[in-house]
mmCIF file of N, CA, C and O in Angstrom:
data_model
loop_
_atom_site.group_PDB
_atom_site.id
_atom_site.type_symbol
_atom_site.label_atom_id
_atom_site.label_comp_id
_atom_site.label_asym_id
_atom_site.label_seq_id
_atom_site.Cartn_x
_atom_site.Cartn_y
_atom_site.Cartn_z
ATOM 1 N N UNK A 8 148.256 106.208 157.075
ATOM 2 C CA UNK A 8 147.007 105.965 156.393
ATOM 3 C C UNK A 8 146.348 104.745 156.987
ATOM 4 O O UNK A 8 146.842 103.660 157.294
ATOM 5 N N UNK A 9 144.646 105.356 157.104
ATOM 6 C CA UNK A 9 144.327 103.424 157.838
ATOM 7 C C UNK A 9 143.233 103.184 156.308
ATOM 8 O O UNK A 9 142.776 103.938 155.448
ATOM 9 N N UNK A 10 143.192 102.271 156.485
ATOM 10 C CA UNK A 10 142.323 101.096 155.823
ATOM 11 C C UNK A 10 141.325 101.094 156.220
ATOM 12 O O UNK A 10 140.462 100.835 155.382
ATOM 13 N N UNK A 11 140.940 101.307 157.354
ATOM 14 C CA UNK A 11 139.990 100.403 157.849
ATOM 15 C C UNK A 11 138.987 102.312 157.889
ATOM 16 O O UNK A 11 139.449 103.402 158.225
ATOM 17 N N UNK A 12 137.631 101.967 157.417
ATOM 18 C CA UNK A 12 136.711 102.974 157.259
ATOM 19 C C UNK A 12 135.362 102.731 158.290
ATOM 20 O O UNK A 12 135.000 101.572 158.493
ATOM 21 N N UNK A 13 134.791 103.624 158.793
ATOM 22 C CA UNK A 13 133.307 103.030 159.055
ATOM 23 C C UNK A 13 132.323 103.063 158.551
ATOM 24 O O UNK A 13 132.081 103.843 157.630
ATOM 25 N N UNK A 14 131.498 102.231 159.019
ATOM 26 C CA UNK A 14 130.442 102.117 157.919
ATOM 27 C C UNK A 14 129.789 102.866 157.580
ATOM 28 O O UNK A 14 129.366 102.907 156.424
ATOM 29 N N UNK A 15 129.411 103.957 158.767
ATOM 30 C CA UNK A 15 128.274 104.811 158.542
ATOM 31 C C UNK A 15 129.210 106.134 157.307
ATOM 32 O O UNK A 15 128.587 107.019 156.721
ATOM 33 N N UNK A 16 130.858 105.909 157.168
ATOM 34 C CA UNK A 16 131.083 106.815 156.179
ATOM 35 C C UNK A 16 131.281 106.296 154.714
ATOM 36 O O UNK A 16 131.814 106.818 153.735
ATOM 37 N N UNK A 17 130.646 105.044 154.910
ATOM 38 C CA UNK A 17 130.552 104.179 153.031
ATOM 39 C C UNK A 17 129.365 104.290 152.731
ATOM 40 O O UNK A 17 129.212 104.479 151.524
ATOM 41 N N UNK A 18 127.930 104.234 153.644
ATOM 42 C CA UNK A 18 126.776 103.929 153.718
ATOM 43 C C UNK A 18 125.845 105.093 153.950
ATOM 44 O O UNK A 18 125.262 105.183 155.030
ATOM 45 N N UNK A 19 125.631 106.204 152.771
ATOM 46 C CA UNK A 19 124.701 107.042 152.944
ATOM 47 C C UNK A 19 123.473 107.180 153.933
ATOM 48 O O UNK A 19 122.771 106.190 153.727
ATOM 49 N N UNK A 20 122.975 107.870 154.792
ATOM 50 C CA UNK A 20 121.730 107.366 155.653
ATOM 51 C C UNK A 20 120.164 107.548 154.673
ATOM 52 O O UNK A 20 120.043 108.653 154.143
ATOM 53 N N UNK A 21 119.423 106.893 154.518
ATOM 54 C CA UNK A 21 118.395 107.032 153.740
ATOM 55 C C UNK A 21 117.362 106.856 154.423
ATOM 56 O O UNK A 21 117.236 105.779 155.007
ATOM 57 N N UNK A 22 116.242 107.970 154.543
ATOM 58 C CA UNK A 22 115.031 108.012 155.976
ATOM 59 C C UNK A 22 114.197 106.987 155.382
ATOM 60 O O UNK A 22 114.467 106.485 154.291
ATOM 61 N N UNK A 23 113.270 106.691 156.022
ATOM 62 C CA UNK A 23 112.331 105.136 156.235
ATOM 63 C C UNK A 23 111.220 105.834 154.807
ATOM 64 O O UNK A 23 110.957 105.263 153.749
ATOM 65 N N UNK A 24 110.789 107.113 155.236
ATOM 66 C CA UNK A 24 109.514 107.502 153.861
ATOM 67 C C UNK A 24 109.973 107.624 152.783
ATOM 68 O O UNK A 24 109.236 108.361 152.129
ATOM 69 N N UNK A 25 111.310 107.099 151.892
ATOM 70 C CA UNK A 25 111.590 107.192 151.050
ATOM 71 C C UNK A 25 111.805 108.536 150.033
ATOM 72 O O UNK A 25 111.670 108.553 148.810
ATOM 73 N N UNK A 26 112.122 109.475 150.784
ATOM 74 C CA UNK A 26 111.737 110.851 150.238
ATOM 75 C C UNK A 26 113.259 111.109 149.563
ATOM 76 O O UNK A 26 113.252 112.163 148.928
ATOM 77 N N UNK A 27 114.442 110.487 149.535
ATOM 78 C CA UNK A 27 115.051 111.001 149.023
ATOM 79 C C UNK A 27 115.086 109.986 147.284
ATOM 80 O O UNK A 27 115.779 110.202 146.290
ATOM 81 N N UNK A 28 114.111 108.974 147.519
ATOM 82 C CA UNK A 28 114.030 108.347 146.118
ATOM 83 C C UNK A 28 113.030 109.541 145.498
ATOM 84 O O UNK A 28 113.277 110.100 144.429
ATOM 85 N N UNK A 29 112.253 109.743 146.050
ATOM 86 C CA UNK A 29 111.301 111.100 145.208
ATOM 87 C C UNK A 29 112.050 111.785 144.856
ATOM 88 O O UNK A 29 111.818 112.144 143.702
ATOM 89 N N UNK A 30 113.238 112.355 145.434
ATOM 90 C CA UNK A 30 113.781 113.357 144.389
ATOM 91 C C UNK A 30 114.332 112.914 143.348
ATOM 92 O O UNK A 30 114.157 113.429 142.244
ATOM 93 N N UNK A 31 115.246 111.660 143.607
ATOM 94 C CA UNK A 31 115.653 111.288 142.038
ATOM 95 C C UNK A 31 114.532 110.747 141.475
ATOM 96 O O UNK A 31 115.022 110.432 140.390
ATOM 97 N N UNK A 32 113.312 110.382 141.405
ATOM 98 C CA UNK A 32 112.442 110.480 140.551
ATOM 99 C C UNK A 32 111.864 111.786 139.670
ATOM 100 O O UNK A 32 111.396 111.963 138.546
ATOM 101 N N UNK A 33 112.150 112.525 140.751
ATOM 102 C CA UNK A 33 111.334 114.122 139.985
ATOM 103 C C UNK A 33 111.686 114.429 139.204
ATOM 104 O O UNK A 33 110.979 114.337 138.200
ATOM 105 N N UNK A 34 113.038 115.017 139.096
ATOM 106 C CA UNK A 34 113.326 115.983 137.946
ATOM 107 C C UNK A 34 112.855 114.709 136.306
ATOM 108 O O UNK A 34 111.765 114.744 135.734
ATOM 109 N N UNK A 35 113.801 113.936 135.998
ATOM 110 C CA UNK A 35 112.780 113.502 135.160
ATOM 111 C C UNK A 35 111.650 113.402 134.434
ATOM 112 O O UNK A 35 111.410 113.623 133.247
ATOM 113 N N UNK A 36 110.713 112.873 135.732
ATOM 114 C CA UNK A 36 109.363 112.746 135.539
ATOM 115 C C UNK A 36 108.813 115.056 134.946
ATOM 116 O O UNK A 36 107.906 115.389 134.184
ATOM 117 N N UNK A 37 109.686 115.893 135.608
ATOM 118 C CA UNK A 37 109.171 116.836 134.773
ATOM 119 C C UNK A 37 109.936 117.353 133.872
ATOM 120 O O UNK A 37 109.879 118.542 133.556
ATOM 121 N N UNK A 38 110.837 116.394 133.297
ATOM 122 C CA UNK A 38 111.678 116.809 132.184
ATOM 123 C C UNK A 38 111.138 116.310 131.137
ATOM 124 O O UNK A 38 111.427 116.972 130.140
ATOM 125 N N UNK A 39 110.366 115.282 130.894
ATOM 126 C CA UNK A 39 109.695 114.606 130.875
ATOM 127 C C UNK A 39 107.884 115.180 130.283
ATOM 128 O O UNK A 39 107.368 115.009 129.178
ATOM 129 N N UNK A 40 107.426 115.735 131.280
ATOM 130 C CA UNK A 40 106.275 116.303 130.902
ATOM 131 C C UNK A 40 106.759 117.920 130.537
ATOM 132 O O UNK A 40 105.749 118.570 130.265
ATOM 133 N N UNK A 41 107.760 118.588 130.469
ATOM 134 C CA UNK A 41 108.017 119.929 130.164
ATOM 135 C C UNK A 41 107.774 119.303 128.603
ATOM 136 O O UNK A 41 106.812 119.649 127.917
ATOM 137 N N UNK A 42 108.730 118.390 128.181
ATOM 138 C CA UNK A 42 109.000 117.895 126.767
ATOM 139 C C UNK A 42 107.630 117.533 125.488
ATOM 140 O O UNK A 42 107.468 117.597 124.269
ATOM 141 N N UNK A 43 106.758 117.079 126.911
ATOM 142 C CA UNK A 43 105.335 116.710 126.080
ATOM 143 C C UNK A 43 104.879 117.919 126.303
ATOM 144 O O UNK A 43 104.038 117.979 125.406
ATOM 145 N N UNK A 44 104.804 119.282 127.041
ATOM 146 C CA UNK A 44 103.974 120.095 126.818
ATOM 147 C C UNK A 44 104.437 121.248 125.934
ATOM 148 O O UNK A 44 103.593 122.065 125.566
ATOM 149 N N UNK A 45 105.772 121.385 125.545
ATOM 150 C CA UNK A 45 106.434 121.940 124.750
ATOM 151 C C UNK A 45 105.931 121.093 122.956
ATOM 152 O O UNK A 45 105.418 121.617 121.967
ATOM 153 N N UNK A 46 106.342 119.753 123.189
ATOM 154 C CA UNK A 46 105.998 119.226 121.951
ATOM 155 C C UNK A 46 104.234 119.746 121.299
ATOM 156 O O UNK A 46 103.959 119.747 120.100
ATOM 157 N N UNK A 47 103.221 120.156 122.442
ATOM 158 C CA UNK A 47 102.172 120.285 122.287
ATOM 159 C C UNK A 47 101.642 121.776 121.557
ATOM 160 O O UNK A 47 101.004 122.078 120.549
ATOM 161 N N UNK A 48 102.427 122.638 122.900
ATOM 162 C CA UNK A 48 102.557 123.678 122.000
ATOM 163 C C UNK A 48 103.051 123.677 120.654
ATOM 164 O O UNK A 48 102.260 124.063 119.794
ATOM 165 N N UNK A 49 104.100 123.351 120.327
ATOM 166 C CA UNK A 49 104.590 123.348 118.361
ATOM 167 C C UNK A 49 103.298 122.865 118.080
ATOM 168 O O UNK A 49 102.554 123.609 117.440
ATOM 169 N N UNK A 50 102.917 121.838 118.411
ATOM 170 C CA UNK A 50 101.895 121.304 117.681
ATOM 171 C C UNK A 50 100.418 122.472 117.185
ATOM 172 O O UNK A 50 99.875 122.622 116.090
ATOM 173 N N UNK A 51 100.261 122.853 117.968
ATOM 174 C CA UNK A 51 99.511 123.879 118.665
ATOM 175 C C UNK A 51 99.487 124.869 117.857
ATOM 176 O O UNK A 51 98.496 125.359 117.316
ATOM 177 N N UNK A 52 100.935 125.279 117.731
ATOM 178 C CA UNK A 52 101.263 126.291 117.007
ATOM 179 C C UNK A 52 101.246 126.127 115.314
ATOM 180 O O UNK A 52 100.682 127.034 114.703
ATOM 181 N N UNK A 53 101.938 124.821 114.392
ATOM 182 C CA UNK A 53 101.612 124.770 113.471
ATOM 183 C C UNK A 53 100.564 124.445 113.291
ATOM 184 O O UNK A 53 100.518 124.624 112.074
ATOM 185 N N UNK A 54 99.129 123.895 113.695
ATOM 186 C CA UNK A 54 97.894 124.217 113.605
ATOM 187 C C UNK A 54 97.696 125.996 113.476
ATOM 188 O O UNK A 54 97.070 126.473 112.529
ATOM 189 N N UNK A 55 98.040 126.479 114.075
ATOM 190 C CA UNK A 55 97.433 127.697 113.839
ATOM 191 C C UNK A 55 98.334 128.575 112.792
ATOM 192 O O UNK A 55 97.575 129.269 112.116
ATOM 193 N N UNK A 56 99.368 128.722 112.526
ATOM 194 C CA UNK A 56 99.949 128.766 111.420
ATOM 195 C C UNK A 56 99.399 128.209 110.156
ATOM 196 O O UNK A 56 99.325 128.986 109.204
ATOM 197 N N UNK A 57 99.029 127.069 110.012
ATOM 198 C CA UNK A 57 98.434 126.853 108.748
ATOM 199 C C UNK A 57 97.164 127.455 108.775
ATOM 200 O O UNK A 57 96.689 127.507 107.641
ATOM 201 N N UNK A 58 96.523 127.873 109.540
ATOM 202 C CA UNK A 58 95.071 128.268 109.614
ATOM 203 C C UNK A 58 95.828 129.756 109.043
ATOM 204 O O UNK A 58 95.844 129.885 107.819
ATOM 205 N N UNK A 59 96.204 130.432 109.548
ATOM 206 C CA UNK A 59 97.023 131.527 108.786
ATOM 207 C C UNK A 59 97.235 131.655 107.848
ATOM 208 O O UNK A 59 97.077 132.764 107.337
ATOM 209 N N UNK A 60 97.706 130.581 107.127
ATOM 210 C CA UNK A 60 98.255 130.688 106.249
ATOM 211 C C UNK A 60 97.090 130.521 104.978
ATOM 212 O O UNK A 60 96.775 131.150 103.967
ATOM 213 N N UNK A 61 96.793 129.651 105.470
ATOM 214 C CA UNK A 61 94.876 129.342 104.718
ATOM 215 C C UNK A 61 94.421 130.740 104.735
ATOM 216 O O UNK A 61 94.422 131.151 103.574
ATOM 217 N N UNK A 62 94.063 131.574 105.496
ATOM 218 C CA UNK A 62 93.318 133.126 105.511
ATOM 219 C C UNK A 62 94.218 133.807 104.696
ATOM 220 O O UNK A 62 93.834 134.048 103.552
ATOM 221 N N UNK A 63 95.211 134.133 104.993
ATOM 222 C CA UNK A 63 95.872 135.203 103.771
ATOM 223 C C UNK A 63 95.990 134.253 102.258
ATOM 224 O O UNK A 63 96.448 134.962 101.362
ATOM 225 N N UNK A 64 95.813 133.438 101.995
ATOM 226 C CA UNK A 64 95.598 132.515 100.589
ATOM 227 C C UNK A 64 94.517 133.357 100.718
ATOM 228 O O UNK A 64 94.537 134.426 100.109
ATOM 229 N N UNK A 65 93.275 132.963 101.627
ATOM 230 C CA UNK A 65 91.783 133.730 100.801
ATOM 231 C C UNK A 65 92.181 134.949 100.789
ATOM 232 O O UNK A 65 92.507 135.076 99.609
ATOM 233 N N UNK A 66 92.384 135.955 101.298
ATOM 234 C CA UNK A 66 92.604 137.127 101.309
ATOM 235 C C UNK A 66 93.277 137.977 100.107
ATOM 236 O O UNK A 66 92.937 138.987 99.490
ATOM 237 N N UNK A 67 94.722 136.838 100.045
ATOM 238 C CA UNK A 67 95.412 137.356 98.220
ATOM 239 C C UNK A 67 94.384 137.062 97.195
ATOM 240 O O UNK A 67 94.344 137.881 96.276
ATOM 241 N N UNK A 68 93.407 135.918 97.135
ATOM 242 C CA UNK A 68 92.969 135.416 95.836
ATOM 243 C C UNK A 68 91.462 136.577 96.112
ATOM 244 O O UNK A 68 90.701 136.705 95.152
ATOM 245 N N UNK A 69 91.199 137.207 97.188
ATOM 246 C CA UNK A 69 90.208 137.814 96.757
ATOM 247 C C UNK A 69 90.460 139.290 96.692
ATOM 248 O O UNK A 69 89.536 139.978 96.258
ATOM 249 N N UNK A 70 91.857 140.033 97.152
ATOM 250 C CA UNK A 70 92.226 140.737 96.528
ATOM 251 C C UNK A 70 92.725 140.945 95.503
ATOM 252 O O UNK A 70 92.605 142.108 95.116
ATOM 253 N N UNK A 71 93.577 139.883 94.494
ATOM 254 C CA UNK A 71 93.288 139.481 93.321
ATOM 255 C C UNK A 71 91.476 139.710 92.438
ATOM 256 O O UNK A 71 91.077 140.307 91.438
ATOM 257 N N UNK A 72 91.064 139.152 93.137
ATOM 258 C CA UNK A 72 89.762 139.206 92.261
ATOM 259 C C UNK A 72 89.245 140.673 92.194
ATOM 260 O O UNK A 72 88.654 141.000 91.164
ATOM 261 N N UNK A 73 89.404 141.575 93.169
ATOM 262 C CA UNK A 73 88.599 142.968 93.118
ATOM 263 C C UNK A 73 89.200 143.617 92.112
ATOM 264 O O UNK A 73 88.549 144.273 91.299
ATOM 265 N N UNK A 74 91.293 143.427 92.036
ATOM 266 C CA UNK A 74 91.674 144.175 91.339
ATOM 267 C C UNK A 74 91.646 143.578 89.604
ATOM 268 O O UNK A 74 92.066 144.268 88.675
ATOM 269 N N UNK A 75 91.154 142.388 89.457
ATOM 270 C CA UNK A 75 90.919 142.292 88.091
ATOM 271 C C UNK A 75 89.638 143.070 88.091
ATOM 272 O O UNK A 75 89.610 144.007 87.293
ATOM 273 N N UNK A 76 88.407 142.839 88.942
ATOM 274 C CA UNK A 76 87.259 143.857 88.809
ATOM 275 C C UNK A 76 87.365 145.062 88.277
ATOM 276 O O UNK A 76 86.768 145.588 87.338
ATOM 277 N N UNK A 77 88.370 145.518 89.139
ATOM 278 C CA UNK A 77 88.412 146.999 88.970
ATOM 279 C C UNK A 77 89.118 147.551 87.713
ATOM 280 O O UNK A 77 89.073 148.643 87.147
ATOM 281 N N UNK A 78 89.908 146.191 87.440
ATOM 282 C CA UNK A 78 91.303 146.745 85.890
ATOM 283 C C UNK A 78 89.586 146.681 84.756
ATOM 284 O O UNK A 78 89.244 147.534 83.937
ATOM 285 N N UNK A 79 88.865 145.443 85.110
ATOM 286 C CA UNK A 79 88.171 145.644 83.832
ATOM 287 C C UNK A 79 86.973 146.442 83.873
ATOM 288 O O UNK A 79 85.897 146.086 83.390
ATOM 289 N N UNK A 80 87.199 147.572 84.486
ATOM 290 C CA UNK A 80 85.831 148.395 85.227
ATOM 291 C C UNK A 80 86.463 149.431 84.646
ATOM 292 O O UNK A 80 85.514 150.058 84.177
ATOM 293 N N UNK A 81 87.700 150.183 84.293
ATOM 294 C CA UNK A 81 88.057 150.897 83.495
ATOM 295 C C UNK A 81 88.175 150.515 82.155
ATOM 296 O O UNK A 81 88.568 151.324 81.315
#
């Protein structure tokens, strides 16, 4: 067994444009914005769910209303 190692096999090579720091920046940065555009959609979505939910309220209370019409129409 030797001891003794070289450098270039302790010392990763890393090119001058910095492109391999971009990758460990990336995933993140779109884990990141997946999270805010997911959070947006829910958002998105219970907005329109309550709007839903608001229309069939009018919808029961005014089918309610025809059929008292109609009970006291006989």
């Amino acid at each position: 067994l030797s001891l003794v190692c070289h450098s270039q096999q302790l010392i990763p090579y890393v090119e001058e444009d910095g492109s391999k720091n971009d990758d460990r920046a990336g995933p993140p940065r779109f884990a990141s914005e997946e999270r805010r555009e997911i959070a947006e959609v829910n958002k998105k979505l219970k907005q329109k769910n309550q709007q839903l939910k608001q229309i069939m309220d009018q919808l029961r209370n005014l089918i309610w209303d025809i059929n008292a019409m109609l009970a006291m129409r006989n």
